[in-house]
Coordinates of C-alpha atoms in Angstrom, one line a residue:
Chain A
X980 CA 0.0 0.0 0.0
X981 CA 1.9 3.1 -1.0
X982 CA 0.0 5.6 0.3
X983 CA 1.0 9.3 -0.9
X984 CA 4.0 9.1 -2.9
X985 CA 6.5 12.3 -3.9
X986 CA 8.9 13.0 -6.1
X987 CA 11.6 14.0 -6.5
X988 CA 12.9 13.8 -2.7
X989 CA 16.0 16.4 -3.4
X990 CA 16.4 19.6 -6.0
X991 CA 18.8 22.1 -6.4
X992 CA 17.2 24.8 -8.9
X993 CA 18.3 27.9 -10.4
X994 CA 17.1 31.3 -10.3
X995 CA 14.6 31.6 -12.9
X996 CA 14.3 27.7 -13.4
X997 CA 10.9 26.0 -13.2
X998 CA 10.0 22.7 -12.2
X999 CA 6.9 20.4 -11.7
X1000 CA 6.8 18.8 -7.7
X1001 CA 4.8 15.4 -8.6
X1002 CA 2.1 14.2 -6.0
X1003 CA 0.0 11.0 -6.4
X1004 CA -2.2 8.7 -3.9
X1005 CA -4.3 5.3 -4.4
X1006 CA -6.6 5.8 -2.0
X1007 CA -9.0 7.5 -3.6
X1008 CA -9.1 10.0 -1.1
X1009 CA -10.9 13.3 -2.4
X1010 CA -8.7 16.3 -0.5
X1011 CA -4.9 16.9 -1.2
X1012 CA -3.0 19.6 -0.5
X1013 CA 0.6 20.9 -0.3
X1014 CA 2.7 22.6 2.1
X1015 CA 5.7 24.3 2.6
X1016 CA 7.9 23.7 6.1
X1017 CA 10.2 26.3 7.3
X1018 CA 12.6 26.2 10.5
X1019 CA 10.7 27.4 13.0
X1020 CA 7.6 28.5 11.3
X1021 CA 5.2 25.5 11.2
X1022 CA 3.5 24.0 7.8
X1023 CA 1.8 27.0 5.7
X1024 CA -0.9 25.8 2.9
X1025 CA 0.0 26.7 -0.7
X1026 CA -2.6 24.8 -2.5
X1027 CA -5.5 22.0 -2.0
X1028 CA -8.4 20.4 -3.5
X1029 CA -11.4 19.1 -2.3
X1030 CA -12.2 16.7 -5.7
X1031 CA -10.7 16.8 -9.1
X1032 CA -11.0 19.4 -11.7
X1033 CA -11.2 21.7 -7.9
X1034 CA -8.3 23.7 -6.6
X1035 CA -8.2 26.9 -4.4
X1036 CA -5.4 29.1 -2.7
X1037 CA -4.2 28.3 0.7
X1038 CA -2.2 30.9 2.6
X1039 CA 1.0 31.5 0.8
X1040 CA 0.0 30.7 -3.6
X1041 CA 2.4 33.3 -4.8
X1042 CA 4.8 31.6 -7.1
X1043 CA 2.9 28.8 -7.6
X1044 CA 0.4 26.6 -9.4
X1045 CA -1.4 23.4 -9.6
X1046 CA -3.7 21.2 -11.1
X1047 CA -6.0 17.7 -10.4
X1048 CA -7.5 16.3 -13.5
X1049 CA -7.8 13.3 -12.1
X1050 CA -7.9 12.0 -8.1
X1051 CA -4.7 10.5 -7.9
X1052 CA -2.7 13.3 -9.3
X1053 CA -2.4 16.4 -8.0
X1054 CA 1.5 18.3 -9.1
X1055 CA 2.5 21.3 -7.6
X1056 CA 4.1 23.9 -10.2
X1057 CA 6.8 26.5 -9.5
X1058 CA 7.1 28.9 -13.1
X1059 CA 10.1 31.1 -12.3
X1060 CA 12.2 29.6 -8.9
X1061 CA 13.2 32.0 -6.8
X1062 CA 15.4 31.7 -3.4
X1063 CA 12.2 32.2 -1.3
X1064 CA 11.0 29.4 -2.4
X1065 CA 13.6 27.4 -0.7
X1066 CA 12.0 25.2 2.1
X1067 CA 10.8 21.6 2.7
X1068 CA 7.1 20.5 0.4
X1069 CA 5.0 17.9 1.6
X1070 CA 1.5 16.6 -0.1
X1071 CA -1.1 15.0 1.8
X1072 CA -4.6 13.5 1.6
X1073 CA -7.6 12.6 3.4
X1074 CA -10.7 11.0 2.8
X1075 CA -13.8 13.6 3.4
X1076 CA -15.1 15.0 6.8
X1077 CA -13.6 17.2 9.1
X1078 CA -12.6 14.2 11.3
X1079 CA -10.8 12.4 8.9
X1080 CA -6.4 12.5 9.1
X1081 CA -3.9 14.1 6.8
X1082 CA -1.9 11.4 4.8
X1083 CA 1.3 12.5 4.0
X1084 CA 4.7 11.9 1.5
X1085 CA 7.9 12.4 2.4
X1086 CA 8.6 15.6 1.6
X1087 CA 10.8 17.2 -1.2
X1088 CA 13.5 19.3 -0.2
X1089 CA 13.9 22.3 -2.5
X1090 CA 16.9 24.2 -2.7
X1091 CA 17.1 27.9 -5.4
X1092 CA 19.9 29.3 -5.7
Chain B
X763 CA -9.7 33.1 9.9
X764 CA -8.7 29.9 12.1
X765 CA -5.5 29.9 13.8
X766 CA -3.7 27.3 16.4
X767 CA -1.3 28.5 18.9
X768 CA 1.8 26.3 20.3
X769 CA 3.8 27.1 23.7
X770 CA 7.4 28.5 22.4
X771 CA 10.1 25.6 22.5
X772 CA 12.6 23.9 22.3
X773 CA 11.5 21.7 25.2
X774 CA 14.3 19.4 27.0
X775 CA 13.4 16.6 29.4
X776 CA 15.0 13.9 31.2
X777 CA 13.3 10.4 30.3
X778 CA 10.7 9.3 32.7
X779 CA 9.3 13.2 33.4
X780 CA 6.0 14.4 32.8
X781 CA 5.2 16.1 29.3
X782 CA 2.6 19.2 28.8
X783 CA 2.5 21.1 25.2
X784 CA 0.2 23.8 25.4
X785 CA -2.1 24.5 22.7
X786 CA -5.2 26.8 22.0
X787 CA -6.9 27.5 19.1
X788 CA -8.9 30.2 17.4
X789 CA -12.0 28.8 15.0
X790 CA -15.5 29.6 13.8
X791 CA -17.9 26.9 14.3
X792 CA -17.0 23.4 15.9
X793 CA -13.7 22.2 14.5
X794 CA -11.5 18.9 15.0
X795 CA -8.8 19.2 16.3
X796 CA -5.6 16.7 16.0
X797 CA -1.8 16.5 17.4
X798 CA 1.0 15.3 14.7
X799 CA 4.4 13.9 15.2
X800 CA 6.9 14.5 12.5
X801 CA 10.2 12.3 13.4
X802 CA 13.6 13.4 11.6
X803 CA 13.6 12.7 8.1
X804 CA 10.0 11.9 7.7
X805 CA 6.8 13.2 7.2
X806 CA 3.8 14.0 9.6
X807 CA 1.9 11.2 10.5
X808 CA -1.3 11.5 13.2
X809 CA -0.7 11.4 16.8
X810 CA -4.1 11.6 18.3
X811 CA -7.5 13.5 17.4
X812 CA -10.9 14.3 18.8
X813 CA -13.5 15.5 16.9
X814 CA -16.4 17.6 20.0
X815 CA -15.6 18.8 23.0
X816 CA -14.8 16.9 26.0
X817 CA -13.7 13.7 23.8
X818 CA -10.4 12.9 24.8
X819 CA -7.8 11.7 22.2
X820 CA -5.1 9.2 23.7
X821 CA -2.0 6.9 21.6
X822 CA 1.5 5.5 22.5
X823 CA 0.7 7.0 26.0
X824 CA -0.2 10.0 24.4
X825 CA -3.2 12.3 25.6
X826 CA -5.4 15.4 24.7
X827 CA -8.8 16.4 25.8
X828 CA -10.7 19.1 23.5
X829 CA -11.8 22.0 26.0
X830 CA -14.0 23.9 24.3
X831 CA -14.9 26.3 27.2
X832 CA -10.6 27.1 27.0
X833 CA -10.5 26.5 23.3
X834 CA -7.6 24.5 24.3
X835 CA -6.4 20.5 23.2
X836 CA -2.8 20.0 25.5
X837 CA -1.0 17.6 25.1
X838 CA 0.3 15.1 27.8
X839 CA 2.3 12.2 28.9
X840 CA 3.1 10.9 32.0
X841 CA 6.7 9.2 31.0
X842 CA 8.4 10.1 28.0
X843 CA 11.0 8.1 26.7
X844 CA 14.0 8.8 24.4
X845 CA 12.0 7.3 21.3
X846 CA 9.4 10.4 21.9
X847 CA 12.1 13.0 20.5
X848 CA 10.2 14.5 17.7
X849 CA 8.5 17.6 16.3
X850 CA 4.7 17.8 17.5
X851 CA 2.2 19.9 16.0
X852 CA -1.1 21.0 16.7
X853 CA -4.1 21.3 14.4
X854 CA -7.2 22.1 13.4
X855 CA -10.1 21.2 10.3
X856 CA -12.6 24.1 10.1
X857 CA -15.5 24.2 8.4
X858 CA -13.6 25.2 5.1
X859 CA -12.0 22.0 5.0
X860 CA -8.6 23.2 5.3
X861 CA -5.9 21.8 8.1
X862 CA -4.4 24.5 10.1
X863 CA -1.1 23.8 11.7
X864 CA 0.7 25.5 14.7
X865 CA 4.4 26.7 14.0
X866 CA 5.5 23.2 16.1
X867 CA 7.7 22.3 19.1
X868 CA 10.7 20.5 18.9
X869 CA 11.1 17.6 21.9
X870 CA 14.4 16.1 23.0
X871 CA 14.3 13.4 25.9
X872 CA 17.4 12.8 27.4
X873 CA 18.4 9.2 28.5

């Protein structure tokens, strides 16, 4: 059972660079989302969707986009990199209701310089 | 908007002391509310939860109790071992279906 799986795991980008962070689950869970960690500053919400061909803004969208044409997938999109966007992205899932936990991947540690 | 709020850390303890991690939390409505452990290297993965007030969640020794009249949800343990060194989080699913996460507090247990 694989759960939520991300990739890459590592990336070194450079300014100005773009690159597609891939997300997918199997278990069929409707919400995903993505967030960034920072030292000290907890997990802020960039993206998430509540069913596919449904996305909306989480706290901190700047700089980023995504997409979920289908339930399994749901990639997370950075256009121009910029050293800001350095910091630690993890996806995660859950079935529906407000009860229900957070799956979550790995993580994918980012690096622009 | 909904917020949760975490005591300041780092916290240090020797193995076998009591464990309290303070957290309160700001939401519309009745929201559930949920502790997660993220050990080094890894991702989150769900401590405990309770879903209305007064329920108390409890795991690996592990407790919370949702106190709606505080808008609080602390975390305890009687004995924590060197195996419980981690980052804990608080949070909480509002009725817009978003998880909000506090910043997080590092735990080192000595042996």
């Amino acid at each position: 059972n694989a759960g939520v799986t991300q990739t890459p795991k590592f990336r070194i980008l450079k300014i100005g660079q773009s690159m597609t962070l891939q997300c997918t689950q199997d278990m069929n869970h409707n919400y995903m989302y993505w967030y960034r960690q920072d030292p000290g500053m907890g997990l802020k919400l960039i993206y998430y969707s509540v069913g596919a061909g449904i996305t909306d803004k989480g706290e901190v969208p700047n700089g980023y986009n995504v997409s979920r044409s289908t339930t399994e997938d749901f990639p997370l999109r950075l256009e121009l990199a910029a050293p800001s966007q350095t910091s630690v992205y993890f996806c995660a899932s859950r079935r529906q209701g407000g009860g229900e936990k957070l799956f979550f991947g790995s993580g994918t540690q980012l690096s622009v310089l | 908007g909904d917020s949760v709020t975490q005591m300041e850390g780092p916290v240090t303890l020797s193995e076998e002391a009591f464990l309290t991690i303070n957290c309160t939390y700001t939401a519309t409505g009745y929201p559930s509310l949920f502790w997660y452990v993220q050990y080094p290297g890894e991702g989150l993965q769900l401590l405990l939860k309770a879903t209305k007030a007064d329920d108390k969640g409890s795991n690996k020794g592990f407790e919370a109790t949702y106190r709606k009249e505080t808008t609080s949800f602390h975390l305890e343990k009687g004995s924590v071992q060197v195996s419980d060194s981690a980052v804990y989080f608080c949070a909480l699913t509002g009725a817009n279906s978003k998880l909000t996460f506090g910043k997080g507090i590092t735990l080192s247990v000595r042996p």
